[in-house]
Amino acid sequence: MTLTLLSHLYKSYTRSTSVGKDTVVQIILGLLLLSFVVYSLLLGLALENIIITISRHTDPIQFLHRLLLYYFIGGFIMRYIIQGLPALDAQPYLHLPIKRSSIINFVILKSLFHATNISAILLFAPFAMGAISRTYGSFQGWMWLLALCMISLTNHFLVIIVKKHFAANELKATIFILCCSLIGIADYYGWIQLSMASEKIFNLSLKGYAFVVSTITACALATYFTYRIFVNSLYTDDFIGEKDQSFHFTNLPFLKNFGSIGHWISLELKLIFRHKRSRELLIMHFIFLLLPLAFYSFHSKPDNYAGMLFFGIVCSGLFMMNYGQFLFSWQSDHFDFLLSQPVSFKAFVASKYWLLTATTVLWFILSIPFAFLDWRYLVLNLACSVYNIGINTFIVMNLSMWGVKRLNLNHSGSLNIQGIGAAQWIMGIPLMISPYLFYAPFNFMGSPLLGLTAVGVAGLIGILFHKKLLALTTERFYNKRHLMASNFRKE
């Protein structure tokens, strides 16, 4: 059965109408994977020397053990962002007379072929055969490496379990993210010391076989629970049910006060919360809201905003950029229906502008406490937020109409390049460079704060003329609507 399913994967790829485009994309992804393997291996070969040179630690093994817990926690977060759920791969087979266990085993086996699952071997195999083997013997070095690989695989299955459990419940996902964030904040400020706990835990891997056996057991249990989750949820009705769920987060009565614009925003919110790809993007955005805490903590006394301006633009406009790059492609499944209805295109386009604006304003409100670190962070966040609302939002809205492609909203967004065209690749260039056109002249004159003010003023001018800019954007949408509809009909 495994060979049959593999042959189906091969046929679905070779018989696709977009096989030429997919081949080019796969080649690019293959080159990226190859570079990842090479760089990881080079880093692994130099790991011992890096630890000795940079840290000047007398015992590189103990120093590494202090960092391993951070490595696996960071790996879990990275996997949560880029690793998708494999369950939808089995959907076409659920109505056929095939053993459910065969489908699930294939899905689990296929999910193991992921770049992050080989990172532990590439990074730590040279260290295990070097520093560990010299001190504790080659056999213990192999056992140490095996334990790390088992923890890495356990991480893989834990991500599947967590995403499967939280995928359809935003409240649980938000609570989970906040708990992880509180642990990170507590460790950063020294309330708890994960490094000391990490050293004690991984030192056990050098004392006999108990630690290795426990990691193998943990991996086996994680695999079993993953299997059971698929057994209990891998039904056709479950996939249909995901589309029919209603989320109370989208029932916002006050939106009715904004007329047709509020109605469109309500529909957009339902689209975001009811589909996997948009929902994962929203969760990822909340995770990245924590980045400024770490970044600003290392720059507690800002005196030059050149580098921080880039960071501020990205953080305050992250959702606007990620969601906005497919701003009209999110409606690709029902775009023809939308055009056939007596709707106001002006209200439709305006609703998207106000939705993107609201997320940027929300981020600024959440960033106000950074002023306790330094008041200039508040100025930075305000200037970047205003610029994103007044200038970058319209850049995103107009570029998102160029070369649009159809999106499957129920596929995971992790490493998913569906719908990505030339516009998405170059969109970041004007978004990142344009603020420096206002900032650079004043910075060269030795007035970085004045340059930051110029960025904010430019955004404020865009806000003041937003009705005119919206009218131009709506006119462009009206002229391109049929071409966009034609592109959305293509698979």
GROMACS .gro file of C-alpha atoms in nm:
model
  491
    1MET     CA    1   0.000   0.000   0.000
    2THR     CA    2   0.288   0.237   0.073
    3LEU     CA    3   0.426   0.191  -0.279
    4THR     CA    4   0.079   0.253  -0.423
    5LEU     CA    5   0.039   0.576  -0.230
    6LEU     CA    6   0.389   0.687  -0.335
    7SER     CA    7   0.300   0.620  -0.698
    8HIS     CA    8  -0.012   0.834  -0.655
    9LEU     CA    9   0.200   1.119  -0.523
   10TYR     CA   10   0.431   1.089  -0.823
   11LYS     CA   11   0.141   1.080  -1.069
   12SER     CA   12  -0.033   1.378  -0.905
   13TYR     CA   13   0.288   1.575  -0.952
   14THR     CA   14   0.375   1.469  -1.308
   15ARG     CA   15   0.017   1.498  -1.435
   16SER     CA   16  -0.044   1.840  -1.285
   17THR     CA   17  -0.124   2.120  -1.531
   18SER     CA   18   0.142   2.332  -1.359
   19VAL     CA   19   0.416   2.069  -1.364
   20GLY     CA   20   0.660   2.304  -1.534
   21LYS     CA   21   0.619   2.575  -1.274
   22ASP     CA   22   0.624   2.319  -0.993
   23THR     CA   23   0.949   2.169  -1.125
   24VAL     CA   24   1.122   2.507  -1.114
   25VAL     CA   25   0.989   2.566  -0.764
   26GLN     CA   26   1.103   2.221  -0.648
   27ILE     CA   27   1.450   2.288  -0.789
   28ILE     CA   28   1.467   2.614  -0.595
   29LEU     CA   29   1.348   2.443  -0.277
   30GLY     CA   30   1.598   2.163  -0.339
   31LEU     CA   31   1.881   2.415  -0.364
   32LEU     CA   32   1.765   2.580  -0.043
   33LEU     CA   33   1.755   2.239   0.126
   34LEU     CA   34   2.104   2.161  -0.001
   35SER     CA   35   2.235   2.492   0.133
   36PHE     CA   36   2.064   2.419   0.467
   37VAL     CA   37   2.236   2.078   0.485
   38VAL     CA   38   2.577   2.221   0.392
   39TYR     CA   39   2.561   2.511   0.636
   40SER     CA   40   2.430   2.290   0.917
   41LEU     CA   41   2.709   2.039   0.860
   42LEU     CA   42   2.975   2.311   0.850
   43LEU     CA   43   2.835   2.459   1.170
   44GLY     CA   44   2.841   2.114   1.329
   45LEU     CA   45   3.205   2.059   1.230
   46ALA     CA   46   3.301   2.396   1.378
   47LEU     CA   47   3.073   2.379   1.682
   48GLU     CA   48   3.339   2.274   1.933
   49ASN     CA   49   3.584   2.540   1.817
   50ILE     CA   50   3.312   2.805   1.817
   51ILE     CA   51   3.219   2.724   2.176
   52ILE     CA   52   3.581   2.733   2.290
   53THR     CA   53   3.666   3.053   2.099
   54ILE     CA   54   3.359   3.265   2.165
   55SER     CA   55   3.260   3.153   2.512
   56ARG     CA   56   3.613   3.078   2.639
   57HIS     CA   57   3.452   2.805   2.843
   58THR     CA   58   3.684   2.544   2.984
   59ASP     CA   59   3.437   2.262   2.924
   60PRO     CA   60   3.256   2.287   2.588
   61ILE     CA   61   3.035   1.988   2.674
   62GLN     CA   62   2.888   2.153   2.984
   63PHE     CA   63   2.848   2.482   2.797
   64LEU     CA   64   2.657   2.308   2.517
   65HIS     CA   65   2.440   2.123   2.767
   66ARG     CA   66   2.331   2.458   2.908
   67LEU     CA   67   2.208   2.561   2.564
   68LEU     CA   68   2.044   2.239   2.447
   69LEU     CA   69   1.712   2.303   2.619
   70TYR     CA   70   1.695   2.643   2.448
   71TYR     CA   71   1.780   2.473   2.118
   72PHE     CA   72   1.492   2.227   2.143
   73ILE     CA   73   1.245   2.490   2.266
   74GLY     CA   74   1.347   2.715   1.979
   75GLY     CA   75   1.321   2.416   1.747
   76PHE     CA   76   0.968   2.351   1.867
   77ILE     CA   77   0.868   2.712   1.796
   78MET     CA   78   1.030   2.702   1.451
   79ARG     CA   79   0.860   2.371   1.371
   80TYR     CA   80   0.526   2.513   1.486
   81ILE     CA   81   0.567   2.795   1.235
   82ILE     CA   82   0.697   2.607   0.930
   83GLN     CA   83   0.578   2.249   0.986
   84GLY     CA   84   0.232   2.174   0.849
   85LEU     CA   85  -0.019   1.911   0.949
   86PRO     CA   86  -0.001   1.610   0.715
   87ALA     CA   87  -0.362   1.497   0.768
   88LEU     CA   88  -0.510   1.660   0.457
   89ASP     CA   89  -0.286   1.442   0.237
   90ALA     CA   90  -0.512   1.149   0.330
   91GLN     CA   91  -0.845   1.316   0.257
   92PRO     CA   92  -0.891   1.175  -0.100
   93TYR     CA   93  -0.859   0.816   0.031
   94LEU     CA   94  -1.104   0.828   0.321
   95HIS     CA   95  -1.405   0.711   0.118
   96LEU     CA   96  -1.217   0.418  -0.039
   97PRO     CA   97  -1.202   0.060   0.100
   98ILE     CA   98  -0.851   0.107   0.238
   99LYS     CA   99  -0.740   0.025   0.590
  100ARG     CA  100  -0.730   0.344   0.793
  101SER     CA  101  -0.413   0.224   0.965
  102SER     CA  102  -0.234   0.201   0.630
  103ILE     CA  103  -0.327   0.559   0.542
  104ILE     CA  104  -0.223   0.688   0.885
  105ASN     CA  105   0.110   0.502   0.881
  106PHE     CA  106   0.186   0.647   0.539
  107VAL     CA  107   0.094   0.999   0.652
  108ILE     CA  108   0.314   0.972   0.963
  109LEU     CA  109   0.604   0.823   0.766
  110LYS     CA  110   0.578   1.091   0.500
  111SER     CA  111   0.581   1.365   0.763
  112LEU     CA  112   0.922   1.246   0.888
  113PHE     CA  113   1.087   1.356   0.563
  114HIS     CA  114   1.131   1.713   0.679
  115ALA     CA  115   1.445   1.926   0.678
  116THR     CA  116   1.423   2.003   1.050
  117ASN     CA  117   1.443   1.631   1.136
  118ILE     CA  118   1.799   1.602   1.007
  119SER     CA  119   1.929   1.918   1.172
  120ALA     CA  120   2.014   1.743   1.501
  121ILE     CA  121   2.229   1.483   1.324
  122LEU     CA  122   2.408   1.743   1.110
  123LEU     CA  123   2.476   1.976   1.401
  124PHE     CA  124   2.570   1.734   1.677
  125ALA     CA  125   2.720   1.428   1.505
  126PRO     CA  126   3.066   1.592   1.469
  127PHE     CA  127   3.052   1.709   1.831
  128ALA     CA  128   2.949   1.361   1.947
  129MET     CA  129   3.235   1.195   1.756
  130GLY     CA  130   3.476   1.463   1.874
  131ALA     CA  131   3.439   1.615   2.221
  132ILE     CA  132   3.202   1.351   2.365
  133SER     CA  133   3.397   1.051   2.232
  134ARG     CA  134   3.734   1.184   2.353
  135THR     CA  135   3.602   1.237   2.705
  136TYR     CA  136   3.348   0.958   2.755
  137GLY     CA  137   3.427   0.707   2.480
  138SER     CA  138   3.286   0.655   2.132
  139PHE     CA  139   2.998   0.434   2.248
  140GLN     CA  140   2.874   0.701   2.488
  141GLY     CA  141   2.911   0.953   2.207
  142TRP     CA  142   2.673   0.747   1.993
  143MET     CA  143   2.429   0.717   2.283
  144TRP     CA  144   2.442   1.094   2.338
  145LEU     CA  145   2.370   1.158   1.969
  146LEU     CA  146   2.088   0.904   1.969
  147ALA     CA  147   1.926   1.077   2.266
  148LEU     CA  148   1.933   1.416   2.090
  149CYS     CA  149   1.787   1.265   1.772
  150MET     CA  150   1.506   1.105   1.972
  151ILE     CA  151   1.428   1.439   2.137
  152SER     CA  152   1.424   1.604   1.794
  153LEU     CA  153   1.177   1.343   1.662
  154THR     CA  154   0.967   1.383   1.978
  155ASN     CA  155   0.954   1.755   1.900
  156HIS     CA  156   0.830   1.668   1.553
  157PHE     CA  157   0.536   1.465   1.683
  158LEU     CA  158   0.460   1.710   1.965
  159VAL     CA  159   0.415   1.987   1.709
  160ILE     CA  160   0.165   1.771   1.519
  161ILE     CA  161  -0.022   1.693   1.841
  162VAL     CA  162  -0.030   2.057   1.953
  163LYS     CA  163  -0.133   2.192   1.613
  164LYS     CA  164  -0.399   1.924   1.573
  165HIS     CA  165  -0.539   2.005   1.916
  166PHE     CA  166  -0.524   2.384   1.887
  167ALA     CA  167  -0.578   2.433   1.514
  168ALA     CA  168  -0.952   2.492   1.543
  169ASN     CA  169  -0.953   2.673   1.879
  170GLU     CA  170  -0.802   3.021   1.880
  171LEU     CA  171  -0.851   3.065   2.256
  172LYS     CA  172  -0.646   2.753   2.339
  173ALA     CA  173  -0.379   2.853   2.089
  174THR     CA  174  -0.358   3.203   2.237
  175ILE     CA  175  -0.332   3.069   2.594
  176PHE     CA  176  -0.062   2.823   2.484
  177ILE     CA  177   0.140   3.100   2.316
  178LEU     CA  178   0.107   3.327   2.619
  179CYS     CA  179   0.225   3.050   2.853
  180CYS     CA  180   0.531   2.986   2.636
  181SER     CA  181   0.596   3.359   2.622
  182LEU     CA  182   0.577   3.394   3.001
  183ILE     CA  183   0.831   3.113   3.041
  184GLY     CA  184   1.066   3.290   2.800
  185ILE     CA  185   1.022   3.626   2.976
  186ALA     CA  186   1.076   3.466   3.317
  187ASP     CA  187   1.399   3.305   3.199
  188TYR     CA  188   1.520   3.626   3.035
  189TYR     CA  189   1.478   3.829   3.353
  190GLY     CA  190   1.631   3.555   3.567
  191TRP     CA  191   1.318   3.452   3.753
  192ILE     CA  192   1.389   3.095   3.643
  193GLN     CA  193   1.712   2.953   3.501
  194LEU     CA  194   1.654   2.709   3.220
  195SER     CA  195   2.027   2.690   3.148
  196MET     CA  196   2.100   2.528   3.484
  197ALA     CA  197   1.812   2.285   3.444
  198SER     CA  198   1.929   2.206   3.091
  199GLU     CA  199   2.281   2.126   3.210
  200LYS     CA  200   2.155   1.888   3.479
  201ILE     CA  201   1.914   1.715   3.239
  202PHE     CA  202   2.160   1.655   2.957
  203ASN     CA  203   2.441   1.555   3.190
  204LEU     CA  204   2.231   1.245   3.254
  205SER     CA  205   2.291   1.144   2.892
  206LEU     CA  206   2.655   1.082   2.981
  207LYS     CA  207   2.574   0.849   3.270
  208GLY     CA  208   2.457   0.510   3.154
  209TYR     CA  209   2.156   0.425   2.942
  210ALA     CA  210   1.860   0.549   3.146
  211PHE     CA  211   1.843   0.888   2.970
  212VAL     CA  212   1.867   0.734   2.622
  213VAL     CA  213   1.596   0.481   2.705
  214SER     CA  214   1.371   0.759   2.840
  215THR     CA  215   1.409   0.963   2.518
  216ILE     CA  216   1.328   0.657   2.305
  217THR     CA  217   1.023   0.593   2.524
  218ALA     CA  218   0.913   0.956   2.494
  219CYS     CA  219   0.947   0.939   2.115
  220ALA     CA  220   0.749   0.614   2.102
  221LEU     CA  221   0.472   0.764   2.317
  222ALA     CA  222   0.458   1.079   2.103
  223THR     CA  223   0.434   0.860   1.791
  224TYR     CA  224   0.155   0.655   1.948
  225PHE     CA  225  -0.046   0.960   2.054
  226THR     CA  226  -0.004   1.108   1.706
  227TYR     CA  227  -0.136   0.783   1.560
  228ARG     CA  228  -0.432   0.781   1.798
  229ILE     CA  229  -0.519   1.142   1.716
  230PHE     CA  230  -0.534   1.054   1.346
  231VAL     CA  231  -0.736   0.741   1.418
  232ASN     CA  232  -0.994   0.945   1.609
  233SER     CA  233  -1.012   1.238   1.369
  234LEU     CA  234  -0.934   1.107   1.021
  235TYR     CA  235  -1.288   1.103   0.888
  236THR     CA  236  -1.443   1.281   0.594
  237ASP     CA  237  -1.702   1.443   0.822
  238ASP     CA  238  -1.423   1.602   1.026
  239PHE     CA  239  -1.290   1.783   0.721
  240ILE     CA  240  -1.636   1.907   0.634
  241GLY     CA  241  -1.690   2.012   0.994
  242GLU     CA  242  -1.380   2.227   0.993
  243LYS     CA  243  -1.537   2.442   0.723
  244ASP     CA  244  -1.867   2.476   0.906
  245GLN     CA  245  -1.739   2.579   1.246
  246SER     CA  246  -1.851   2.915   1.378
  247PHE     CA  247  -1.619   3.126   1.588
  248HIS     CA  248  -1.756   3.370   1.838
  249PHE     CA  249  -1.451   3.591   1.783
  250THR     CA  250  -1.602   3.695   1.449
  251ASN     CA  251  -1.941   3.791   1.590
  252LEU     CA  252  -1.871   4.158   1.659
  253PRO     CA  253  -2.200   4.350   1.676
  254PHE     CA  254  -2.034   4.693   1.671
  255LEU     CA  255  -1.923   4.631   1.310
  256LYS     CA  256  -2.286   4.676   1.206
  257ASN     CA  257  -2.248   5.045   1.288
  258PHE     CA  258  -2.006   5.086   0.995
  259GLY     CA  259  -2.255   4.979   0.730
  260SER     CA  260  -2.135   4.777   0.431
  261ILE     CA  261  -1.770   4.828   0.527
  262GLY     CA  262  -1.834   4.669   0.866
  263HIS     CA  263  -2.020   4.383   0.695
  264TRP     CA  264  -1.722   4.313   0.468
  265ILE     CA  265  -1.483   4.326   0.763
  266SER     CA  266  -1.702   4.076   0.951
  267LEU     CA  267  -1.693   3.840   0.652
  268GLU     CA  268  -1.315   3.882   0.628
  269LEU     CA  269  -1.271   3.793   0.994
  270LYS     CA  270  -1.481   3.479   0.947
  271LEU     CA  271  -1.263   3.385   0.650
  272ILE     CA  272  -0.949   3.428   0.860
  273PHE     CA  273  -1.068   3.223   1.156
  274ARG     CA  274  -1.240   2.947   0.959
  275HIS     CA  275  -0.955   2.845   0.729
  276LYS     CA  276  -0.627   2.681   0.817
  277ARG     CA  277  -0.385   2.891   0.612
  278SER     CA  278  -0.515   3.229   0.727
  279ARG     CA  279  -0.555   3.104   1.086
  280GLU     CA  280  -0.194   2.983   1.102
  281LEU     CA  281  -0.079   3.319   0.967
  282LEU     CA  282  -0.267   3.498   1.244
  283ILE     CA  283  -0.119   3.274   1.515
  284MET     CA  284   0.231   3.324   1.373
  285HIS     CA  285   0.175   3.698   1.389
  286PHE     CA  286   0.104   3.679   1.764
  287ILE     CA  287   0.424   3.478   1.812
  288PHE     CA  288   0.632   3.742   1.635
  289LEU     CA  289   0.482   4.016   1.851
  290LEU     CA  290   0.733   3.900   2.114
  291LEU     CA  291   1.036   3.978   1.896
  292PRO     CA  292   1.061   4.346   1.997
  293LEU     CA  293   1.095   4.244   2.364
  294ALA     CA  294   1.420   4.061   2.293
  295PHE     CA  295   1.545   4.311   2.034
  296TYR     CA  296   1.483   4.624   2.240
  297SER     CA  297   1.631   4.464   2.550
  298PHE     CA  298   1.968   4.443   2.374
  299HIS     CA  299   1.941   4.810   2.269
  300SER     CA  300   1.821   4.972   2.589
  301LYS     CA  301   1.968   5.312   2.489
  302PRO     CA  302   1.886   5.376   2.121
  303ASP     CA  303   2.079   5.660   1.960
  304ASN     CA  304   2.056   5.568   1.590
  305TYR     CA  305   1.739   5.441   1.432
  306ALA     CA  306   1.882   5.320   1.098
  307GLY     CA  307   1.867   4.950   1.185
  308MET     CA  308   1.576   4.978   1.427
  309LEU     CA  309   1.360   5.149   1.163
  310PHE     CA  310   1.372   4.833   0.953
  311PHE     CA  311   1.278   4.623   1.255
  312GLY     CA  312   0.998   4.861   1.354
  313ILE     CA  313   0.845   4.860   1.004
  314VAL     CA  314   0.849   4.480   0.991
  315CYS     CA  315   0.706   4.425   1.339
  316SER     CA  316   0.430   4.685   1.321
  317GLY     CA  317   0.329   4.576   0.971
  318LEU     CA  318   0.390   4.202   0.988
  319PHE     CA  319   0.025   4.101   0.955
  320MET     CA  320  -0.036   4.371   0.697
  321MET     CA  321   0.251   4.237   0.486
  322ASN     CA  322   0.184   3.865   0.525
  323TYR     CA  323  -0.193   3.881   0.491
  324GLY     CA  324  -0.188   4.169   0.246
  325GLN     CA  325   0.034   3.997  -0.009
  326PHE     CA  326  -0.267   3.773  -0.088
  327LEU     CA  327  -0.522   4.042  -0.006
  328PHE     CA  328  -0.761   3.957  -0.290
  329SER     CA  329  -0.649   3.598  -0.341
  330TRP     CA  330  -0.816   3.501  -0.013
  331GLN     CA  331  -1.149   3.536  -0.198
  332SER     CA  332  -1.032   3.338  -0.501
  333ASP     CA  333  -1.282   3.054  -0.439
  334HIS     CA  334  -1.582   3.285  -0.456
  335PHE     CA  335  -1.444   3.582  -0.651
  336ASP     CA  336  -1.672   3.519  -0.951
  337PHE     CA  337  -1.972   3.512  -0.720
  338LEU     CA  338  -1.858   3.841  -0.565
  339LEU     CA  339  -1.840   4.009  -0.907
  340SER     CA  340  -2.186   3.886  -0.999
  341GLN     CA  341  -2.349   4.051  -0.697
  342PRO     CA  342  -2.468   4.413  -0.670
  343VAL     CA  343  -2.198   4.506  -0.422
  344SER     CA  344  -2.005   4.827  -0.372
  345PHE     CA  345  -1.645   4.776  -0.480
  346LYS     CA  346  -1.557   5.095  -0.293
  347ALA     CA  347  -1.679   4.941   0.035
  348PHE     CA  348  -1.510   4.609  -0.046
  349VAL     CA  349  -1.168   4.771  -0.100
  350ALA     CA  350  -1.213   5.010   0.193
  351SER     CA  351  -1.292   4.721   0.428
  352LYS     CA  352  -0.957   4.564   0.349
  353TYR     CA  353  -0.779   4.892   0.417
  354TRP     CA  354  -0.947   4.934   0.756
  355LEU     CA  355  -0.880   4.572   0.851
  356LEU     CA  356  -0.507   4.610   0.782
  357THR     CA  357  -0.508   4.946   0.958
  358ALA     CA  358  -0.678   4.802   1.267
  359THR     CA  359  -0.411   4.530   1.306
  360THR     CA  360  -0.135   4.791   1.287
  361VAL     CA  361  -0.308   5.011   1.546
  362LEU     CA  362  -0.354   4.708   1.771
  363TRP     CA  363   0.017   4.629   1.749
  364PHE     CA  364   0.105   4.988   1.843
  365ILE     CA  365  -0.123   4.972   2.149
  366LEU     CA  366   0.044   4.648   2.258
  367SER     CA  367   0.388   4.805   2.207
  368ILE     CA  368   0.325   5.105   2.438
  369PRO     CA  369   0.484   4.930   2.742
  370PHE     CA  370   0.820   4.938   2.558
  371ALA     CA  371   0.830   5.305   2.656
  372PHE     CA  372   0.935   5.188   3.005
  373LEU     CA  373   1.265   5.073   2.849
  374ASP     CA  374   1.319   5.404   2.672
  375TRP     CA  375   1.073   5.673   2.558
  376ARG     CA  376   1.233   5.673   2.212
  377TYR     CA  377   1.099   5.325   2.148
  378LEU     CA  378   0.750   5.471   2.170
  379VAL     CA  379   0.847   5.733   1.911
  380LEU     CA  380   0.993   5.460   1.687
  381ASN     CA  381   0.684   5.241   1.711
  382LEU     CA  382   0.451   5.536   1.654
  383ALA     CA  383   0.640   5.657   1.345
  384CYS     CA  384   0.659   5.306   1.195
  385SER     CA  385   0.291   5.234   1.264
  386VAL     CA  386   0.177   5.565   1.113
  387TYR     CA  387   0.397   5.507   0.807
  388ASN     CA  388   0.262   5.157   0.758
  389ILE     CA  389  -0.096   5.284   0.779
  390GLY     CA  390  -0.048   5.586   0.552
  391ILE     CA  391   0.197   5.454   0.291
  392ASN     CA  392   0.279   5.083   0.309
  393THR     CA  393  -0.083   4.968   0.332
  394PHE     CA  394  -0.157   5.121  -0.009
  395ILE     CA  395   0.163   4.975  -0.155
  396VAL     CA  396   0.055   4.629  -0.036
  397MET     CA  397  -0.303   4.671  -0.161
  398ASN     CA  398  -0.192   4.772  -0.510
  399LEU     CA  399   0.084   4.514  -0.547
  400SER     CA  400  -0.152   4.240  -0.429
  401MET     CA  401  -0.357   4.294  -0.748
  402TRP     CA  402  -0.060   4.217  -0.970
  403GLY     CA  403  -0.024   3.859  -1.095
  404VAL     CA  404  -0.280   3.714  -0.853
  405LYS     CA  405  -0.312   3.336  -0.819
  406ARG     CA  406  -0.563   3.100  -0.669
  407LEU     CA  407  -0.525   2.997  -0.302
  408ASN     CA  408  -0.639   2.683  -0.125
  409LEU     CA  409  -0.730   2.815   0.218
  410ASN     CA  410  -0.751   2.470   0.379
  411HIS     CA  411  -0.388   2.386   0.309
  412SER     CA  412  -0.125   2.472   0.566
  413GLY     CA  413   0.074   2.787   0.507
  414SER     CA  414   0.397   2.627   0.630
  415LEU     CA  415   0.646   2.614   0.342
  416ASN     CA  416   0.347   2.653   0.110
  417ILE     CA  417   0.433   2.856  -0.199
  418GLN     CA  418   0.091   2.823  -0.361
  419GLY     CA  419  -0.032   3.161  -0.478
  420ILE     CA  420   0.314   3.318  -0.463
  421GLY     CA  421   0.410   3.509  -0.776
  422ALA     CA  422   0.648   3.785  -0.878
  423ALA     CA  423   0.455   4.046  -0.680
  424GLN     CA  424   0.505   3.858  -0.353
  425TRP     CA  425   0.879   3.826  -0.413
  426ILE     CA  426   0.939   4.196  -0.482
  427MET     CA  427   0.673   4.339  -0.249
  428GLY     CA  428   0.916   4.364   0.039
  429ILE     CA  429   1.155   4.593  -0.153
  430PRO     CA  430   0.941   4.911  -0.162
  431LEU     CA  431   0.800   4.835   0.184
  432MET     CA  432   1.147   4.825   0.339
  433ILE     CA  433   1.329   5.087   0.129
  434SER     CA  434   1.067   5.364   0.107
  435PRO     CA  435   1.090   5.471   0.477
  436TYR     CA  436   1.462   5.535   0.434
  437LEU     CA  437   1.390   5.785   0.157
  438PHE     CA  438   1.250   6.012   0.429
  439TYR     CA  439   1.485   5.906   0.707
  440ALA     CA  440   1.826   5.904   0.533
  441PRO     CA  441   1.864   6.279   0.453
  442PHE     CA  442   1.812   6.381   0.815
  443ASN     CA  443   2.028   6.096   0.943
  444PHE     CA  444   2.318   6.212   0.725
  445MET     CA  445   2.279   6.557   0.878
  446GLY     CA  446   2.318   6.404   1.225
  447SER     CA  447   1.951   6.419   1.327
  448PRO     CA  448   1.819   6.061   1.340
  449LEU     CA  449   1.526   6.159   1.560
  450LEU     CA  450   1.424   6.426   1.309
  451GLY     CA  451   1.454   6.164   1.035
  452LEU     CA  452   1.221   5.936   1.228
  453THR     CA  453   0.979   6.228   1.261
  454ALA     CA  454   0.992   6.272   0.882
  455VAL     CA  455   0.892   5.907   0.842
  456GLY     CA  456   0.594   5.962   1.070
  457VAL     CA  457   0.494   6.285   0.891
  458ALA     CA  458   0.504   6.105   0.553
  459GLY     CA  459   0.270   5.840   0.694
  460LEU     CA  460   0.045   6.109   0.843
  461ILE     CA  461   0.014   6.276   0.501
  462GLY     CA  462  -0.089   5.940   0.356
  463ILE     CA  463  -0.355   5.905   0.627
  464LEU     CA  464  -0.489   6.254   0.559
  465PHE     CA  465  -0.525   6.170   0.188
  466HIS     CA  466  -0.644   5.814   0.244
  467LYS     CA  467  -0.980   5.876   0.075
  468LYS     CA  468  -0.808   5.985  -0.245
  469LEU     CA  469  -0.566   5.692  -0.227
  470LEU     CA  470  -0.856   5.453  -0.163
  471ALA     CA  471  -1.040   5.593  -0.464
  472LEU     CA  472  -0.736   5.532  -0.686
  473THR     CA  473  -0.695   5.181  -0.545
  474THR     CA  474  -1.064   5.105  -0.600
  475GLU     CA  475  -1.042   5.231  -0.959
  476ARG     CA  476  -0.744   5.004  -1.022
  477PHE     CA  477  -0.931   4.710  -0.869
  478TYR     CA  478  -1.233   4.784  -1.090
  479ASN     CA  479  -1.014   4.785  -1.403
  480LYS     CA  480  -0.835   4.462  -1.311
  481ARG     CA  481  -1.126   4.266  -1.167
  482HIS     CA  482  -1.189   4.051  -1.476
  483LEU     CA  483  -0.820   3.968  -1.521
  484MET     CA  484  -0.801   3.871  -1.154
  485ALA     CA  485  -1.110   3.652  -1.189
  486SER     CA  486  -0.953   3.480  -1.490
  487ASN     CA  487  -0.637   3.404  -1.291
  488PHE     CA  488  -0.839   3.267  -0.999
  489ARG     CA  489  -1.009   3.015  -1.229
  490LYS     CA  490  -0.674   2.855  -1.308
  491GLU     CA  491  -0.572   2.561  -1.088
   0.00000   0.00000   0.00000
